[in-house]
Amino acid sequence: MCFVGGVCGFQLLSRLPGLSWLVLLIGLFAVCLYWRRFYLLFVLIGWSWAWSYAAWSLANRLPATLEGITLEVNAEIVSLPSCDSGLCRFNAVLELLHPEESVLNHHQIDDFWHSGGSGKRTVRLSWYSSPKVLQAGQHWRLSVRLKRPHGMKNPGGFDYEQWLFARGIDATGYVRCENACQLINEPDRSLFGGLLPSFQHNRQLLYENLTHELRESPVAGLIIGMVVGIRDGITEQQWTVLRNTGTAHLMAISGLHIGLIAGLMFWLTRHCCAWAGILRYSPQQLAALSAMIFASGYAVLAGLSLPTQRALIMLAIVFGSVVLQTRLRPFHLLALSASVVVLLNPLSVLEAGFWLSFGAVAVISLMLVGRQSKQGYLGTTWVVGWRVALGLGPLLLLFFGNASLIAPVANLIAVPVTSLLVVPAALIGVVISSFSGQLAKIVFEYTSVVLSSVMWFLEQLAEFDFATLSLPKPSLPAVMISLAGVLLLMLPRGIRYRWMGLIMLLPVVFPVTQKIEQGVFKLTVLDVGQGLSNVVETANHTLVFDTGIRLGSGFDIGSMVVLPYLRNQAIHQVDLLVLSHSDADHVGGAKSLLSGLPVIKTIASDPQQLPFEAIQRCQAGAHWRWDGVSFTMLAPLDPYFDDDNNNSCVLQISAGERTVMLSGDIESEAEIRLVQHYGKRLHSQVLVAPHHGSQTSSSQTFLEMVGSEFVIVSAGYRNRYGFPHQSVMNRYQEMAIQVLNTASSGAVSVIPGNNDNLQNVTEYRKKSMRYWNDY
């Protein structure tokens, strides 16, 4: 475990160490060897291995000079395409064609494509209006534009850059079919014929067959997730129920299901050998080999995802000890499995699943070692359930900001039913479908009925108000203290000071949050890509100004950014939601926000264009005070303009001489009207750039009258509109205005100070920097 600890310690670095660290590292190695401090030596070995692996991974990234350049490539699709509303996303291995014709900088191309030695790179591509024939295993000749891995950075939000880095994605981009995109060859269409060249294609064939067989089932997405690990068909409502009941791990191929299949095959093979009288070979050894083969096959159905890889490694060690007739203690097994996983891929420690899966095994091992249970199946399952929930609680709060309080009850029923009745039946149905479609239909109908009953039960549990505990994400030290507390509580009864474990849980239950004082406000411009969402907090009130974009049915800024941020700030109610105008990049997340938290009042510049009820029109001149802070709606002014952008709600927030302006998407026409109507009253220390820094906004006259010393631009990284426009940036520079862009700064939080000074300007990308974010 010291090796794992060294790897984990390296992942906390904000910068990749320079070569000068190598001298220090060699010295530490020598000291540890001389004094025989082998525990510390393994820590250093882990740290060094993580350093080497990280340096190699980052060396493969796309150089900044190649971003946005059209490249001609051969692409092999290596993941199942995820398609929604005409947009498909997939991973592909690219091989460059004609580099001398693609770009002028041949050296940069050669460095990117050949630094790893293979001449191929794994990227994640988006294809708009993609052909319907898109399938895993196909080879295409494409024109692509790539960019370095980049994601939105917000407090409480999902770290997309970390997700890409952990999966070895060297770049992201999109397909441009200016020249005809050409399908080079199709993979083998037979179910097993193309297994070696592309097992992903066979998964897709199976996925398509299951989708057809289960087309009328309300739980089709759940069954498909448990059979082939593809969760695109699970609805948002179903995901909400699963998260609130702590059962999301059951609805995809996980370590639990891999272990179930392995255990079932071990039991069957051993009893079959005993029944058949096979004595030449040890029944336990044959059973171990059989279990490993079937577990590996089931893992292949999941595309050998990271969770299944972890499960396979642990099972390989367990069954290896059976074959070799050696006995491993539970904690030795845990430590060895974790070390092997981290040795094969040091970046696996960046995955929440790594900690949750090994954490669950650790809790169960600690509970069962040296104890004899006389509680029976239900009693033991109940105790295991609530102890695992308690043990994983601090980790769930760290990674997701919430934990299910009813997970023990939900898992008490859901785990045995899905593991013993649903998953085996679904797999049997897959096998039967190869020779009898009618019989397979009966099996799938049975599976659907059983799983629908489970979901009904979970839905009833999820309705309880206390189903989940949502808290701000705790700090790493707070989590470590709480995990030590959990360890104390897990010890057998009679241990002195065991009760102190409850006190040690307090840091995660009552995390430290920033308190806004009376007469002060905090503005946060969230990093929402190409869109806008601002949050204004006073001592006792919260205002949300716009909610970003919605991208397809499964993703919107409201659920992915705004709600996680509010919950991370311990905000449980929005007092006012302002939708500046009806453009999709400003109102796309409103539905998720309105359903996720109580919103007292909603106003918009054009309520009739929005599909929400009880929305009032924002009126110029409206004024109110919260906690000593004044809010004034400056626009839209009568008469209205013909375009929506110029009719945006414009809000000014003041606390004494400290003033901020939120300007929506107004352009120069609306800016001039504001100058004519308000004059010097427009003065604001901080300005959120009109229309994301478009060249049609931020006019000289407007900027001079506002007199801001600080401008925050909300724009997407390398967005297709070129925001903020260079002419606008030049204007800001000429007027000595400091500019921050969410694309490079992440979420920007500002607390305006007295005497035209700014206090506590926080760029979240810098605050949360890790070495893989370092450009």
XYZ file of C-alpha atoms in Angstrom, residues 110-375:
266
model
C 5.944 14.365 -36.291
C 6.358 15.060 -32.561
C 2.661 14.473 -31.893
C 2.142 11.406 -34.038
C 5.393 9.586 -33.404
C 6.425 10.541 -29.847
C 4.913 7.305 -28.511
C 6.485 5.183 -31.246
C 3.282 3.819 -32.797
C 2.408 6.663 -35.145
C -1.193 6.544 -33.858
C -3.064 8.633 -31.320
C -6.327 8.132 -29.436
C -8.713 11.071 -29.646
C -12.355 11.738 -28.824
C -14.297 13.010 -31.822
C -17.683 14.629 -32.342
C -19.448 14.195 -35.684
C -22.398 16.434 -36.425
C -24.964 15.046 -38.894
C -23.021 11.806 -38.919
C -24.025 8.901 -41.206
C -26.365 6.305 -39.733
C -23.909 3.527 -40.579
C -21.414 4.722 -37.951
C -20.257 1.686 -35.963
C -17.416 0.535 -33.768
C -14.629 -1.225 -35.667
C -15.089 0.756 -38.877
C -12.176 2.472 -40.621
C -12.825 5.930 -42.081
C -10.839 8.497 -43.991
C -11.749 11.798 -42.345
C -10.916 15.461 -42.167
C -10.702 16.493 -38.511
C -9.870 19.518 -36.417
C -8.347 18.793 -33.045
C -7.694 20.662 -29.835
C -5.941 19.869 -26.594
C -8.009 18.177 -23.870
C -10.011 20.921 -22.194
C -13.042 21.017 -19.928
C -15.072 23.371 -17.782
C -13.644 24.059 -14.315
C -16.159 24.926 -11.603
C -16.409 24.382 -7.841
C -18.367 21.186 -7.244
C -18.392 20.341 -10.956
C -17.188 17.405 -13.039
C -13.514 17.512 -14.092
C -13.675 16.558 -17.765
C -9.939 17.114 -18.294
C -9.129 14.629 -15.539
C -11.595 12.161 -17.075
C -9.887 12.430 -20.481
C -6.406 12.201 -18.991
C -7.243 9.076 -16.977
C -8.498 7.388 -20.166
C -5.482 8.222 -22.294
C -7.261 10.648 -24.625
C -4.573 12.744 -26.342
C -6.881 15.280 -28.013
C -10.511 16.074 -28.743
C -12.031 17.433 -31.918
C -14.688 17.201 -34.563
C -15.121 15.817 -38.048
C -15.220 18.198 -41.018
C -16.506 16.618 -44.200
C -15.600 19.431 -46.562
C -13.962 16.763 -48.648
C -16.012 13.588 -48.790
C -15.554 11.445 -45.699
C -14.989 7.931 -46.911
C -15.727 4.611 -45.244
C -12.677 2.484 -45.988
C -13.868 -0.898 -44.759
C -16.515 -2.527 -42.601
C -15.579 -4.932 -39.806
C -16.688 -8.559 -39.943
C -20.485 -8.599 -39.571
C -20.637 -12.019 -37.928
C -21.087 -12.113 -34.180
C -17.675 -13.631 -33.430
C -15.809 -13.317 -36.698
C -14.481 -9.845 -35.944
C -13.686 -10.439 -32.295
C -9.930 -10.185 -32.619
C -9.736 -7.080 -34.822
C -12.518 -5.268 -33.003
C -14.462 -6.730 -30.114
C -16.157 -3.339 -29.773
C -17.960 -3.964 -33.045
C -19.347 -7.218 -31.699
C -20.569 -5.350 -28.631
C -22.378 -2.964 -30.942
C -24.035 -5.828 -32.801
C -25.199 -7.251 -29.497
C -26.336 -3.794 -28.387
C -28.399 -3.349 -31.541
C -29.979 -6.791 -31.098
C -30.883 -6.058 -27.487
C -32.284 -2.658 -28.409
C -34.561 -4.345 -30.929
C -35.642 -7.143 -28.560
C -36.356 -4.723 -25.678
C -37.843 -1.884 -27.728
C -41.138 -1.973 -25.780
C -39.640 -2.365 -22.298
C -39.593 0.712 -20.005
C -36.376 -0.605 -18.433
C -34.625 -1.484 -21.700
C -31.776 0.949 -21.019
C -31.168 -0.613 -17.604
C -31.048 -4.190 -18.934
C -28.708 -3.184 -21.757
C -26.489 -1.444 -19.233
C -26.197 -4.602 -17.161
C -25.483 -6.807 -20.190
C -23.109 -4.757 -22.359
C -22.291 -1.756 -20.150
C -23.865 0.827 -22.487
C -25.977 3.241 -20.460
C -27.147 5.683 -23.124
C -30.719 4.357 -22.899
C -31.125 5.042 -19.181
C -33.420 8.037 -18.778
C -32.597 11.041 -16.626
C -35.502 10.179 -14.322
C -34.116 6.664 -13.841
C -30.649 8.056 -13.126
C -32.115 10.364 -10.488
C -33.838 7.437 -8.763
C -30.662 5.332 -8.868
C -28.498 8.139 -7.472
C -30.958 8.988 -4.718
C -31.145 5.354 -3.597
C -27.445 4.550 -3.927
C -28.043 1.789 -6.478
C -26.447 3.254 -9.619
C -23.680 0.649 -9.386
C -26.211 -2.103 -10.134
C -27.259 -0.780 -13.519
C -24.025 -1.314 -15.396
C -21.448 -4.073 -15.544
C -19.571 -3.512 -12.301
C -17.241 -5.398 -10.015
C -20.281 -6.744 -8.206
C -21.685 -8.342 -11.350
C -18.294 -9.662 -12.478
C -17.828 -11.232 -9.060
C -21.341 -12.674 -9.192
C -20.721 -14.413 -12.516
C -17.338 -15.660 -11.337
C -18.791 -16.999 -8.073
C -21.705 -18.648 -9.849
C -19.431 -20.405 -12.359
C -17.033 -21.454 -9.602
C -19.894 -23.071 -7.690
C -21.383 -24.753 -10.771
C -18.062 -26.095 -12.063
C -16.993 -27.466 -8.693
C -20.305 -29.271 -8.170
C -20.355 -30.567 -11.748
C -16.840 -31.994 -11.305
C -17.902 -33.670 -8.069
C -21.064 -35.057 -9.706
C -19.162 -36.349 -12.764
C -16.484 -37.914 -10.599
C -13.590 -35.984 -12.157
C -10.689 -36.671 -9.805
C -7.659 -36.343 -12.079
C -7.664 -32.578 -11.568
C -8.592 -30.620 -8.479
C -12.251 -29.508 -8.710
C -11.296 -26.211 -7.026
C -8.614 -25.514 -9.609
C -10.921 -26.339 -12.525
C -13.627 -24.194 -10.962
C -11.195 -21.286 -10.577
C -10.156 -21.485 -14.235
C -13.761 -21.733 -15.389
C -14.816 -18.788 -13.246
C -11.984 -16.639 -14.580
C -12.832 -17.452 -18.199
C -16.491 -16.550 -17.805
C -15.695 -13.423 -15.779
C -13.299 -12.307 -18.536
C -15.952 -12.874 -21.181
C -18.472 -10.832 -19.221
C -15.894 -8.056 -18.831
C -15.380 -8.005 -22.596
C -19.099 -7.284 -22.964
C -18.456 -4.122 -20.942
C -15.674 -3.097 -23.293
C -13.056 -3.862 -20.619
C -13.938 -0.642 -18.844
C -11.829 0.476 -15.897
C -14.211 -0.952 -13.234
C -14.221 -4.352 -14.899
C -10.447 -4.299 -15.268
C -10.131 -3.735 -11.517
C -12.532 -6.602 -10.827
C -10.671 -8.937 -13.176
C -7.335 -8.184 -11.537
C -8.737 -8.910 -8.084
C -10.405 -12.117 -9.295
C -7.191 -13.193 -11.048
C -5.321 -12.875 -7.760
C -8.036 -14.730 -5.825
C -8.359 -17.591 -8.309
C -4.600 -17.620 -8.846
C -4.180 -18.374 -5.164
C -6.698 -21.202 -5.540
C -4.856 -22.705 -8.526
C -1.510 -22.365 -6.759
C -3.074 -23.642 -3.530
C -1.929 -20.680 -1.482
C -3.980 -18.696 0.985
C -4.131 -14.924 1.080
C -5.489 -12.910 3.961
C -8.249 -10.464 2.951
C -6.154 -7.340 3.512
C -3.162 -8.868 1.739
C -5.476 -9.584 -1.186
C -6.758 -6.001 -1.104
C -3.273 -4.480 -0.961
C -1.906 -6.760 -3.693
C -4.888 -6.086 -5.983
C -4.646 -2.321 -5.537
C -0.885 -2.403 -6.161
C -1.285 -4.420 -9.365
C -4.035 -2.097 -10.652
C -1.910 0.973 -9.948
C 1.207 -0.655 -11.406
C -0.609 -1.309 -14.683
C -2.150 2.174 -14.758
C -1.133 4.784 -12.163
C -3.885 7.085 -13.412
C -6.545 4.679 -12.137
C -6.337 6.431 -8.740
C -7.953 9.470 -10.401
C -11.172 7.483 -10.825
C -13.826 7.653 -8.125
C -14.614 4.012 -8.903
C -11.127 2.945 -7.798
C -11.687 4.280 -4.298
C -15.317 3.210 -4.031
C -14.697 -0.366 -5.172
C -11.622 -0.963 -3.031
C -13.231 0.967 -0.184
C -16.266 -1.305 -0.213
C -14.074 -4.420 -0.182
C -12.038 -2.964 2.679
C -15.156 -2.286 4.765
C -16.524 -5.792 4.179
C -13.145 -7.358 4.983
C -12.824 -5.349 8.183
C -16.305 -6.404 9.207
C -15.974 -10.126 8.514
C -12.382 -10.940 9.447
C -12.238 -12.924 12.666
C -15.974 -12.703 13.312
C -18.644 -15.355 13.181
C -22.024 -14.107 12.046
C -25.145 -15.733 13.443
C -27.527 -13.202 11.940
